[in-house]
Every structure is written in C-alpha cells, then in structure tokens.
Short mmCIF file of C-alpha atoms and ligand atoms in Angstrom, two decimals:
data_model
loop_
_atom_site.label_atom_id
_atom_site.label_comp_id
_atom_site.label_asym_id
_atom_site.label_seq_id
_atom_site.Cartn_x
_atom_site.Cartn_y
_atom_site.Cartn_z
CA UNK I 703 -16.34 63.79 22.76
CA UNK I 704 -18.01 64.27 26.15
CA UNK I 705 -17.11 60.83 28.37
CA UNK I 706 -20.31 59.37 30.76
CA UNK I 707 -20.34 60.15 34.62
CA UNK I 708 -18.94 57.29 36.51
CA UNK I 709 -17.82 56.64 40.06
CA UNK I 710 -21.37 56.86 41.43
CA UNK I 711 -20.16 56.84 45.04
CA UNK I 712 -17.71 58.87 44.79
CA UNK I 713 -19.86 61.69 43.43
CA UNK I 714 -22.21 61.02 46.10
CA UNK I 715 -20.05 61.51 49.28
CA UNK I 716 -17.40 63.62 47.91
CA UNK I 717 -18.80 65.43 44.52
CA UNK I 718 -15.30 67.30 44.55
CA UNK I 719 -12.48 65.13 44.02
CA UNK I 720 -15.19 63.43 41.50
CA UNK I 721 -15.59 66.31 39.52
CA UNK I 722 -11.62 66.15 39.34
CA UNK I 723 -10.99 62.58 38.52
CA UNK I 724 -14.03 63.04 35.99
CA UNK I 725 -11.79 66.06 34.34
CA UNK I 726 -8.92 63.70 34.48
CA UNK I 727 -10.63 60.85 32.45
CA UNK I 728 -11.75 63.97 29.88
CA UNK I 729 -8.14 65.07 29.59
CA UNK I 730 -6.35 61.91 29.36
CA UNK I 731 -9.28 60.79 26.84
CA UNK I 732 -9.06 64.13 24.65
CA UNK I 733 -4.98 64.60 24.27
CA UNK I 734 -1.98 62.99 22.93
CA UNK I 735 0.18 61.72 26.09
CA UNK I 736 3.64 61.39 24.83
CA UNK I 737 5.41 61.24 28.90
CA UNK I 738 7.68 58.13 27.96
CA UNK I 739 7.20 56.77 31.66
CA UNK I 740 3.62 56.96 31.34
CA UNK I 741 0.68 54.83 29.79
CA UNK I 742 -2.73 53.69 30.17
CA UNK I 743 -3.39 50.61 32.47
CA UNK I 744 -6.41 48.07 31.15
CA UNK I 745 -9.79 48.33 33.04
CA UNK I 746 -9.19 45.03 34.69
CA UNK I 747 -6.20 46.33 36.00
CA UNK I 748 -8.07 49.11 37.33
CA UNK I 749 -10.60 47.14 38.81
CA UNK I 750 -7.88 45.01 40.81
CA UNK I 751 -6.29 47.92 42.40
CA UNK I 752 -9.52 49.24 44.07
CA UNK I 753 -10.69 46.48 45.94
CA UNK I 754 -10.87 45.19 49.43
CA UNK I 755 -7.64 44.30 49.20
CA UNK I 756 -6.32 47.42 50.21
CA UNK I 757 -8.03 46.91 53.92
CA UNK I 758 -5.53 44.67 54.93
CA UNK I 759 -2.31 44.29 56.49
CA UNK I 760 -0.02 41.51 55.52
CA UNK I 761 3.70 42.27 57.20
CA UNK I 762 5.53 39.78 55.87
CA UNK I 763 5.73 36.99 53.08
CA UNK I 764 3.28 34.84 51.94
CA UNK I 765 3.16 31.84 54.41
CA UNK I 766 5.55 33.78 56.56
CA UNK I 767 3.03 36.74 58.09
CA UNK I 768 3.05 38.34 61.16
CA UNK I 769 -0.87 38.34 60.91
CA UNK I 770 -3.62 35.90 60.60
CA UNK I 771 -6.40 36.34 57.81
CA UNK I 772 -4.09 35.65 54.85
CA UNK I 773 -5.33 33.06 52.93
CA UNK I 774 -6.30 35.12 49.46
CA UNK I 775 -3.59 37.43 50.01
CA UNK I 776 -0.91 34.79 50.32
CA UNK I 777 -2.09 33.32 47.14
CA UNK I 778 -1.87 37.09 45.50
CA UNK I 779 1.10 37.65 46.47
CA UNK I 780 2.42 34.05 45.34
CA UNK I 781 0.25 34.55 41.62
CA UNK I 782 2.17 37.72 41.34
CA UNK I 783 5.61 36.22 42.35
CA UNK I 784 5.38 33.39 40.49
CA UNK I 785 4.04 35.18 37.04
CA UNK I 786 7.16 37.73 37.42
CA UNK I 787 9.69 34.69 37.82
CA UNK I 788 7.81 33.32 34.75
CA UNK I 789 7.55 36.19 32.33
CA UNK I 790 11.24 37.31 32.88
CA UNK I 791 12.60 34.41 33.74
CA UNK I 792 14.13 34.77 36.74
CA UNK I 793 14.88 32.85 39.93
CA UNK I 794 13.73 35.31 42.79
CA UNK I 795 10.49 38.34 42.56
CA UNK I 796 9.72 40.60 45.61
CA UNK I 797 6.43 42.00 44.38
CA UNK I 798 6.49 44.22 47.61
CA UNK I 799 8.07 47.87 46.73
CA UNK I 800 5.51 50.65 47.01
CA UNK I 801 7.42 52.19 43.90
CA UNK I 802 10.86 52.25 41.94
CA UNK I 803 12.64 54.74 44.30
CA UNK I 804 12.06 52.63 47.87
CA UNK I 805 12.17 49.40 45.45
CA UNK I 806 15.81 50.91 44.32
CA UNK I 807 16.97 52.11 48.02
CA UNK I 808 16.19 48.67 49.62
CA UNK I 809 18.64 47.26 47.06
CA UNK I 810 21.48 49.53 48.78
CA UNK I 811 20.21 48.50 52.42
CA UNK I 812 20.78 45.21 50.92
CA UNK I 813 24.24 45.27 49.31
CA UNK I 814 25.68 48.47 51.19
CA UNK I 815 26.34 50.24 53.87
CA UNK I 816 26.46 54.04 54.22
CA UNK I 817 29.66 55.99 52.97
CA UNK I 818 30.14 53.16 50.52
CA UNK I 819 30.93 54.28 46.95
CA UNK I 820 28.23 53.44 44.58
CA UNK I 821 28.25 54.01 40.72
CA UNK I 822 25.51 55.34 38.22
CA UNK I 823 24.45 57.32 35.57
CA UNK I 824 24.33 60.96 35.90
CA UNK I 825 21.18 62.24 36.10
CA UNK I 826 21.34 65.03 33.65
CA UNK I 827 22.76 62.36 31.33
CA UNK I 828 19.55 60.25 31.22
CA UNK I 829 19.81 58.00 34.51
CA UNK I 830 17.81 58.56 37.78
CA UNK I 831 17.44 60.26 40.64
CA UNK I 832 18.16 57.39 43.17
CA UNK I 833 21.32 56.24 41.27
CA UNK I 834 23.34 58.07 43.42
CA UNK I 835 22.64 61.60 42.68
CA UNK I 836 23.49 64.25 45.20
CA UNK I 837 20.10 65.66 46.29
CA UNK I 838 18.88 62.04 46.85
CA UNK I 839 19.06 60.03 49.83
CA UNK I 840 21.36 57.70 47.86
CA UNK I 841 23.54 60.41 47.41
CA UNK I 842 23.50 61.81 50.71
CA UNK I 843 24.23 58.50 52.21
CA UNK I 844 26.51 57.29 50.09
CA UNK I 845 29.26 58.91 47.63
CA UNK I 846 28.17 58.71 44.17
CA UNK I 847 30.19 58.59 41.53
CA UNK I 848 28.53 59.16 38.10
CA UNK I 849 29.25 57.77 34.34
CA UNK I 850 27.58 59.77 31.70
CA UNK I 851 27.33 59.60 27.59
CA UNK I 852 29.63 60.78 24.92
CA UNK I 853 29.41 64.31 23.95
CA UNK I 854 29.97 63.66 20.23
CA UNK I 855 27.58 60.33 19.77
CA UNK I 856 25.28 60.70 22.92
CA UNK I 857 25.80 56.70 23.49
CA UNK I 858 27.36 55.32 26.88
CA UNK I 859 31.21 55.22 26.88
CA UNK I 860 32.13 51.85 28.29
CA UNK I 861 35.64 52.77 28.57
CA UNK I 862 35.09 55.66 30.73
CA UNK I 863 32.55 53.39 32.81
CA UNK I 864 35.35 50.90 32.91
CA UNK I 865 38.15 53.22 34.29
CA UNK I 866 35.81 54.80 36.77
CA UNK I 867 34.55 51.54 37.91
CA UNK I 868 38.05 50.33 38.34
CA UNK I 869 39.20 53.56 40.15
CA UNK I 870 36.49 53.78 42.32
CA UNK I 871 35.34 50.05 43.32
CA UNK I 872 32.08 51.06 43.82
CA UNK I 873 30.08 48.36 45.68
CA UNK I 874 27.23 48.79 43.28
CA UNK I 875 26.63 49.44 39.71
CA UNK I 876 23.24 51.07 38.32
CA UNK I 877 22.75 50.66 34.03
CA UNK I 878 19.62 52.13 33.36
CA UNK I 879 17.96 55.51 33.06
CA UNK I 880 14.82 57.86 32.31
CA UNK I 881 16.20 59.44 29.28
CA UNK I 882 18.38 56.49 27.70
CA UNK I 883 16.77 56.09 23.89
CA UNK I 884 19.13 53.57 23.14
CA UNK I 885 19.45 49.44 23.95
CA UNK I 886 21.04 49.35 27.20
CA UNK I 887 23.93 46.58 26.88
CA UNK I 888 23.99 44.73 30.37
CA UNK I 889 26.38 42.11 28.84
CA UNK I 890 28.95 45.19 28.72
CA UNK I 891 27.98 46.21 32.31
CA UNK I 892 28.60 42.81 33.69
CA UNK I 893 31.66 42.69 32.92
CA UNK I 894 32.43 45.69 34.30
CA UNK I 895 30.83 44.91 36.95
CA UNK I 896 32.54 41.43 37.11
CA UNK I 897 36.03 43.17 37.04
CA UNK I 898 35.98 45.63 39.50
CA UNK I 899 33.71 43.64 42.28
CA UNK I 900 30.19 45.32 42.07
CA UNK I 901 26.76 44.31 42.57
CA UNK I 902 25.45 45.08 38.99
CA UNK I 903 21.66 46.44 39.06
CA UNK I 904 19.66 47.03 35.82
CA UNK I 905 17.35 49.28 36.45
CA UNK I 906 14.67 48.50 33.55
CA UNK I 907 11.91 50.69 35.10
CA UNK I 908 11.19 52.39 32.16
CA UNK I 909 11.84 49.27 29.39
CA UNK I 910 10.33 46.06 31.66
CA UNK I 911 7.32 46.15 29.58
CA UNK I 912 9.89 46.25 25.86
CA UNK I 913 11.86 43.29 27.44
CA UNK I 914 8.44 41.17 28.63
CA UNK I 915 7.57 41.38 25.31
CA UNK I 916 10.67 40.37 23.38
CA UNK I 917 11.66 44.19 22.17
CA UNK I 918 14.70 44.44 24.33
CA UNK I 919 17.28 42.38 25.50
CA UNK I 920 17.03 40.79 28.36
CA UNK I 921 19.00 41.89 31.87
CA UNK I 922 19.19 38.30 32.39
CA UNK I 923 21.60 36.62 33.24
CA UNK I 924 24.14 39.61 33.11
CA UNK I 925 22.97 41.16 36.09
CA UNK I 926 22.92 40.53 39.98
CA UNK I 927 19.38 42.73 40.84
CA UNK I 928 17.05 43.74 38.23
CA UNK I 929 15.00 46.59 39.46
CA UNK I 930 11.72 47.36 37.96
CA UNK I 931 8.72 49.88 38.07
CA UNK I 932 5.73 48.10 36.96
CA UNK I 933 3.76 51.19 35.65
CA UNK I 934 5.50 52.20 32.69
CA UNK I 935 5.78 50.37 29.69
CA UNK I 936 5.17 47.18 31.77
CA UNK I 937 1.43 48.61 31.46
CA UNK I 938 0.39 47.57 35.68
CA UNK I 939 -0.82 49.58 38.48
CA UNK I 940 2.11 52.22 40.38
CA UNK I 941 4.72 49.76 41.95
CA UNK I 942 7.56 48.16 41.79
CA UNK I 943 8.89 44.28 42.03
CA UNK I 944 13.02 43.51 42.37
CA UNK I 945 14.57 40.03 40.66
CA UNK I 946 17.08 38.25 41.38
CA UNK I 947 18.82 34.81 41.42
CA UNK I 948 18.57 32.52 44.29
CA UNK I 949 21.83 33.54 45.83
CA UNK I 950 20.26 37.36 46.30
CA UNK I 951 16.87 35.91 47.78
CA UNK I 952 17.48 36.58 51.27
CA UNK I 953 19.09 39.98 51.13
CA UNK I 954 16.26 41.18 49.33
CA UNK I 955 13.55 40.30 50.51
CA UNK I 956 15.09 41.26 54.52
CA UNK I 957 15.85 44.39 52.94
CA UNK I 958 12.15 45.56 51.48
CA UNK I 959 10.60 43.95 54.56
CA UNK I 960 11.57 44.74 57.56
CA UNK I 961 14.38 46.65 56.32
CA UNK I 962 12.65 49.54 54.84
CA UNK I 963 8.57 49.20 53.89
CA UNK I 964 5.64 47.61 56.64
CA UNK I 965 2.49 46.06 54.91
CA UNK I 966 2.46 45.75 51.39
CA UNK I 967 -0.02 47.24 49.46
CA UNK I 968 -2.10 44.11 48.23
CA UNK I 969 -4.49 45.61 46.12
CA UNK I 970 -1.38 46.86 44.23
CA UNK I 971 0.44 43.27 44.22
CA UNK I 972 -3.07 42.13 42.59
CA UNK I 973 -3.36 44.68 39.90
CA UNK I 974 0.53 43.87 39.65
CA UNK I 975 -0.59 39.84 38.97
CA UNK I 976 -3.23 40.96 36.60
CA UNK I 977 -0.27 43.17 34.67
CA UNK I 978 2.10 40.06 34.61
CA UNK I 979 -0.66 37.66 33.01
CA UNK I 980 -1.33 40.41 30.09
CA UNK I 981 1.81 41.08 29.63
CA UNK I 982 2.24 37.21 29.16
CA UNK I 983 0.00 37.30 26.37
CA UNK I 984 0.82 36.94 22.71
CA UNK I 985 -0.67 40.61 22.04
CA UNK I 986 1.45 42.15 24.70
CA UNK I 987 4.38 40.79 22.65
CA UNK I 988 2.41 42.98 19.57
CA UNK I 989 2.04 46.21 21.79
CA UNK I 990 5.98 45.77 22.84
CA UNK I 991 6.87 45.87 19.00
CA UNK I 992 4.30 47.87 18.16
CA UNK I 993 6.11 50.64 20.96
CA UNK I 994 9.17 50.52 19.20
CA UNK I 995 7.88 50.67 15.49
CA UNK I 996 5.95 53.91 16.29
CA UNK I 997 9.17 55.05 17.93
CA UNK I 998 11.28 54.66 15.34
CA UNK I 999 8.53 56.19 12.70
CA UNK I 1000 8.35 59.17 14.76
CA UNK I 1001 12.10 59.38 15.36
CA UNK I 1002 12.20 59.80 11.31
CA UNK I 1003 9.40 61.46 10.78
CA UNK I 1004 11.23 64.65 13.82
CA UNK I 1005 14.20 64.34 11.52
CA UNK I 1006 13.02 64.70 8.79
CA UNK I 1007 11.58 67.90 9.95
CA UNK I 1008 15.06 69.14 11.10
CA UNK I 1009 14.62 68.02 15.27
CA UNK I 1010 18.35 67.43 16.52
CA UNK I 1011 17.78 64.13 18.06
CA UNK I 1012 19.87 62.95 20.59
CA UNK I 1013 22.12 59.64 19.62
CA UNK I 1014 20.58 60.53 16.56
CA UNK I 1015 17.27 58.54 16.85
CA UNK I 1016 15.73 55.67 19.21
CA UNK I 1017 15.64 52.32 19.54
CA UNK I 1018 12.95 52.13 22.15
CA UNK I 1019 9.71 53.91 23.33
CA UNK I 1020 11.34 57.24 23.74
CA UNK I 1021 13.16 59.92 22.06
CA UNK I 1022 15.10 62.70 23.48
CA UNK I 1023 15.03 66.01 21.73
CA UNK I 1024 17.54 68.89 22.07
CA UNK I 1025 15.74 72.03 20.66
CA UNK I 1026 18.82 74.32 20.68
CA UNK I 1027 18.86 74.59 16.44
CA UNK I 1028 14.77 75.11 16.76
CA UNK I 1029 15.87 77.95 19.13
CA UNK I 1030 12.97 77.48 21.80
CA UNK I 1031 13.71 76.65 25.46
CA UNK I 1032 12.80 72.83 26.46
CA UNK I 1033 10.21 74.48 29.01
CA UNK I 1034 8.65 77.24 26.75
CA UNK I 1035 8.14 74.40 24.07
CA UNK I 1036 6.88 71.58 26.63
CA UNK I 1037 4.22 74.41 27.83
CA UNK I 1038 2.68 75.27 24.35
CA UNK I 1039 2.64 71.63 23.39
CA UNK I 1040 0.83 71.21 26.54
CA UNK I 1041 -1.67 73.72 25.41
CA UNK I 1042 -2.19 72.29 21.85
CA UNK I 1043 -3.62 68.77 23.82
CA UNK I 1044 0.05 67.38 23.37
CA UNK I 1045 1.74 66.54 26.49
CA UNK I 1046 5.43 66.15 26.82
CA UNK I 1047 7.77 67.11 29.35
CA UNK I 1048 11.14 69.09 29.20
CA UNK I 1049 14.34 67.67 29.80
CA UNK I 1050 17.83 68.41 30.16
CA UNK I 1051 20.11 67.20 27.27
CA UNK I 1052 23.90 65.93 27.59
CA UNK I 1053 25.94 68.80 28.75
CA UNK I 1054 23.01 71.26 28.29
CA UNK I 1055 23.90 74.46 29.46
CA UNK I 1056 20.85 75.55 30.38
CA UNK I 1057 19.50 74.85 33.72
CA UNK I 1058 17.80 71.81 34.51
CA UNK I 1059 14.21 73.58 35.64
CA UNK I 1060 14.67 75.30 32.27
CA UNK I 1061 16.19 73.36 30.23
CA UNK I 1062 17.29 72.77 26.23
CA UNK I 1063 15.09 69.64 25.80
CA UNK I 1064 11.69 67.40 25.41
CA UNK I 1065 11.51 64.08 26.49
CA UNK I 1066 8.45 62.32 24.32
CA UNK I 1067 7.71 58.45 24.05
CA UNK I 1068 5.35 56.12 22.70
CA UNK I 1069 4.08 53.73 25.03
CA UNK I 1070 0.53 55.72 25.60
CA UNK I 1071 -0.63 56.40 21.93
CA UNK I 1072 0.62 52.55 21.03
CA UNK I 1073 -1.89 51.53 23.97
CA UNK I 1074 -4.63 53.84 22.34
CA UNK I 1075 -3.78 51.84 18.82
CA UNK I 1076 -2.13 54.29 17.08
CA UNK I 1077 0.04 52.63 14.52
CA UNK I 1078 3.40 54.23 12.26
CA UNK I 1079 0.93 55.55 9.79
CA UNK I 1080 -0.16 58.20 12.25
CA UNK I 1081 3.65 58.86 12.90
CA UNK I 1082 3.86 61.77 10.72
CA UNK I 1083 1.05 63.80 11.45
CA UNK I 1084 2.11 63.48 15.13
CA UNK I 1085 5.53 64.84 14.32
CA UNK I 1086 3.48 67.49 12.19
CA UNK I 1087 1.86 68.39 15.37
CA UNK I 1088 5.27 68.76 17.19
CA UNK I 1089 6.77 70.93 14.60
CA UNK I 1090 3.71 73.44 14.58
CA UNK I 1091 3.81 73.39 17.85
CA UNK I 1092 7.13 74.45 18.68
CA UNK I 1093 7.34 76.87 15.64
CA UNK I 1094 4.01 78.33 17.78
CA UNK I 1095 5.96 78.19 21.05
CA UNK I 1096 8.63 80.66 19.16
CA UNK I 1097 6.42 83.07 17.43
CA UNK I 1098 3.72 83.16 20.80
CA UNK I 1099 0.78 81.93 18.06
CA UNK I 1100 -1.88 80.69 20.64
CA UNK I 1101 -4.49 80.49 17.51
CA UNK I 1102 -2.35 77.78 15.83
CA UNK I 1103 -2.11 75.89 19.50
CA UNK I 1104 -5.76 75.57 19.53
CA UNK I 1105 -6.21 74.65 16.31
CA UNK I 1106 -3.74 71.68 17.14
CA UNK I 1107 -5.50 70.73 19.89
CA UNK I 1108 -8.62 70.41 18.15
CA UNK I 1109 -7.35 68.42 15.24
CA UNK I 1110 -5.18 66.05 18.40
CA UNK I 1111 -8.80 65.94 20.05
CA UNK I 1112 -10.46 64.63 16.62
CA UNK I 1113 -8.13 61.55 16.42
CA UNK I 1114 -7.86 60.52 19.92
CA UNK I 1115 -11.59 60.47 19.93
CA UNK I 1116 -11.49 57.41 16.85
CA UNK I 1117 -8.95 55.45 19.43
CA UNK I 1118 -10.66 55.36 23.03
CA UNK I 1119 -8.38 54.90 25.60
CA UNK I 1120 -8.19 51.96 27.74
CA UNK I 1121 -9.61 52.14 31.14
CA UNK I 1122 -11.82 54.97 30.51
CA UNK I 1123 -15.68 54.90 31.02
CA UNK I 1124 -17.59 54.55 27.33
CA UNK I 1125 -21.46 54.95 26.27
C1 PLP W 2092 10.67 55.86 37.13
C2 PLP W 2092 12.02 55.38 37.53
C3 PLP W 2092 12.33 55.11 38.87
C4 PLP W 2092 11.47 55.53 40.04
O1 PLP W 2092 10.22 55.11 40.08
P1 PLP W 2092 9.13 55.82 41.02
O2 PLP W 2092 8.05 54.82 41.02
O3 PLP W 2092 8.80 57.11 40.36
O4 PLP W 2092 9.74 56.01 42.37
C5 PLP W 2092 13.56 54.55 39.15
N1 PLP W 2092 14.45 54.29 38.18
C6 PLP W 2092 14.19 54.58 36.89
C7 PLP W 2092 15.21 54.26 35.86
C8 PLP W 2092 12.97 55.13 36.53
O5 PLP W 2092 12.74 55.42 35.24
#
C-alpha cells in the first residue's frame, strides 16, 4: 500500500529530506517493528511537538523564568507536571530532560560528586549505558561498580546485589535496564538500598508506559528518583521527565536546570502533556495489558519453535533471545530479519562470548505492533516469521526473505499505523 504525499512545505523548500521522511512513513507503515524501546506516537502527539512552541526560550521553571513571554508555556509546563504527578503518583515531576541519558546524568550532579562509587547493572547484562558503564561519562567520572544476572536462571541475584552494595557503599543505586524481560522488584532494591546508604533510582525508561497503565508494579514508594524516558512504551514524543518525593525537589530540579540543560524544549514538554493525558485514559490501561499479553503469546509461540529464551520467557513488552542452539550470529540474524520487513536489533546475551558489535542475541518487543492493534492471535504467525527468517539467515535464502516481507507487508497494511498520513 502506497501512503499519500504529505508535508506540503516541506516538499516545497526542501524536496530532499521530504522525499526521506516520506520513505520513512512507507517503511515504518509497510514492516513489523519489533525494537522493544520503540513505538508509534498518536497524531495528536505529533501535532504538539511541531508547533511554535519550539521558538521559544524558557530558562527556568514555570513562574520562576529568566525570560518574559511565558504565559502558555508556564501553563505547559505546569499541565505536563501536574499530569505526571497524577498518573504515577508521585510528589515531584521535572518534565525538562532533553532525553533519558542527560535526564539520568543530572540525577548524579544531584546526589554525587565525581570519584564517588555508584552501582548498576552491567550493561551486557541488560542495564544501560549511563548506569555507570566504563565508556560513559558516568563511568568515566565516577567508579562503577556493576551487578549482573544469574548465569543459570538469567534473573537478578539480590544476594550478590546485596554484598556488593554493602562492600562498596555506592552513593547511588540504578534497578532498571534495556534488556531486563522480567518484573523489576524495587521493593528488593530498596532495601538494599536502605541498608547500605544509597540513593535508589529506578530507571523505568523502557516500562513507564506498563506501570501508567497498571501492567507493572509501581517504583513507588520504594524508590528515591524514578527516572523515565517518555518515548517508549510510555507512547510520547523523545524526552524524558525525573520523579521524586518532596524531599528530592530541590536537588533535582537545580540539577537539570542550571546544573546541566538551558531552555527546555517546550514543544516537547507539550507533546509530553498530550502523552500523560492518553496515557491516563482507560484504553491506555488496554494497550498496557494488551503489551504484555502479546508478549507473553509470542514468548510461547518462540518456544515452542525451539528459541532459547533468556529467563526462559517475559513478563513484559520484550523478550531477549540467545540464538546460540539456532547457530546464527545475533547480527547475521538481526540483518536478514531486517530484510524480510521485520526489524529487530541484536543484542548481547548474559556472559555471551561473542563480542558485543557481533553478538549471540536479538532483542524483540511488543509495544509497536500492540499500537498497530495486533492482538495474541497474530502471535504465532509472527513467531513463524522469526523462525523462517533466521533458518534463511543460516542457509543465505534471500527468496524466502522476500517472500516474508511480502506476506509482513500484507498484514501491516489491514492495521494502519498511528500517526501516519491515510487516503
Ligand atoms: C532508553 C534508555 C535510556 C536512555 O534514553 P535516551 O533517551 O536514549 O538517552 C536510559 N535508561 C534506560 C534504562 C533506557 O532504556
């Protein structure tokens, strides 16, 4: 299915970058987007972030700017406080961070200083980047120590998080990850946290949208800072909000402005206040099930094709594959699905020995094809899909990729996508 020309004014004055946000629309109408961290926003969503918003500066809080002109972006910024505090009940929202990563280092600016030990997951073990890992800033300015998973059950081992927590003091604690298919159990961290003096920090960027919406605990009240993307399963524009209790107000907030960011990006913290209201919305509750149902059908559905599953299965909107018994390298396999319309992306395992730019896994999720309206009955032909196209990857069949990604192009076009133009 061919999608209309849109963007009129943008083809007019620069026909170039139209022609390539025009091919974008085609590709994200035509495949199967199974990147756990990604999804597809709502038109109206959309339509907030590109607006006039974005011409102004607004250092600052609202009623509390260093410039004059602020009287719709003060009440923005205060819709899209106020709806966060609401929707996950908390005392304190800074709707400010331009994404997780800054949002995430102006929470050690806040509760550290550099040299100090800080504690997180290892990245290779599911957690992130900015949780202390060595080529990041956060591990270049401050020694991370890392917890990872159990080699025989792939689940967190809170005894080892325990010892190393009381070993090392660290001043801060990260729970939370990119590759983490299992409930997180912040209760468990909080005590830790609680015993060995640390700032606990849940870092729900990929499950804020699950928790909104009643399909995973809730970080509160077990921990001090709740950090947050907004554009995963939380379904908003690309940003970033941090939560807190009272006590944390301050620190925060001094921290993201003028501690690390200038003007926030207001036609961001609008699209973030139209994100908030839908996610306060009965339905959103729906899509946050409905995330975890198709999850869960397409965890059995992999199995029951023989897929080595990491943890075994998934209790959220992603599942972590290790393709070692399918005998295809995470990349090779996350390059042919690409080609057959499905897009994945490859991942390292726990304690893969391959390296992580070529490593033994796929990371796939659900958030995307449950916002297209894709329910568990389409489960197993999706997992169909997989398992031809990783038996293709092996044997090199590039017929059998296309015919994939004609029969992936066929359903996606009965399930239009959000956000994307229509007749
Ligand atoms: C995505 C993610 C981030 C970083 O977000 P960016 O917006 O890409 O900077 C931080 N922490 C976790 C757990 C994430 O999944």
């Amino acid at each position: 299915m061919t999608l209309p020309l849109s963007h009129p004014a943008l083809s007019a004055t620069d026909p170039e970058i139209a022609a390539l946000v025009g091919a974008e629309e085609q590709l994200q109408a035509d495949t199967l987007r199974l990147i756990p961290s990604e999804n597809y926003v709502s038109q109206a969503v959309l339509e907030a972030s590109g607006t006039v918003l974005q011409n102004k500066y607004s250092e600052g809080y609202a009623g509390r700017r260093y410039y004059e002109g602020q009287q719709n972006i003060d009440q923005v910024e205060l819709l899209a406080t106020t709806r966060a505090k609401t929707l996950f009940g908390v005392e304190h929202a800074n709707v400010q961070p331009y994404s997780g990563s800054p949002a995430n280092l102006a929470v050690y600016l806040a509760f550290a200083e550099p040299g100090d030990t800080v504690m997180g997951m290892a990245l290779p073990m599911g957690g992130h980047l900015t949780h202390g890992w060595g080529v990041s800033a956060t591990g270049k300015w401050f020694r991370g120590v890392q917890y990872g998973v159990r080699p025989d059950t792939g689940l967190i081992d809170f005894d080892e998080v325990r010892e190393l927590a009381l070993k090392e003091r660290p001043k801060l604690i990260f729970c939370g990850g990119t590759a983490l298919p299992r409930t997180i159990d912040f209760a468990a961290f909080a005590e830790i946290a609680r015993e060995s003096g640390a700032v606990l920090v849940a870092d729900i960027a990929h499950i804020a949208g699950l928790i909104a919406g009643g399909a995973h605990p809730s970080p509160v009240p077990h921990a001090d800072v709740i950090s947050t993307t907004t554009h995963k399963t939380l379904r908003g524009p690309r940003g970033a909000m941090l939560m807190s209790r009272e006590e944390h107000a301050r620190a925060i907030d001094k921290a993201v402005f003028p501690g690390l960011q200038g003007g926030p990006h207001n036609q961001t913290t609008a699209a973030v206040a139209v994100a908030l209201h839908e996610a306060a919305q009965p339905s959103f509750r729906d899509y946050a099930h409905a995330v975890v149902a198709n999850a869960e059908a397409l965890a059995e559905a992999l199995l029951a094709r023989g897929f080595d599953l990491v943890s075994g299965g998934t209790d959220n909107h992603l599942i972590l594959m290790d393709l070692t018994p399918k005998d295809v390298p995470g990349k090779v396999a996350a390059k042919a699905l690409d080609r057959a319309g499905i897009v994945v992306n490859y991942n390292t395992v726990p304690y893969d020995p391959r390296k992580p730019f070529d490593p033994s896994g796929v990371r796939i999720g659900t958030p995307s094809l449950t916002s297209r309206g894709l329910g568990t009955e389409h489960m197993p032909a999706v997992a169909g899909w997989i398992d031809r196209g990783v038996t293709a990857a092996r044997t090199g069949d590039e017929e059998a990729l296309t015919a994939i990604r004609a029969e992936v192009a066929d359903l996606m076009a009965a399930f239009p996508a959000p956000g994307l133009p229509t007749d």
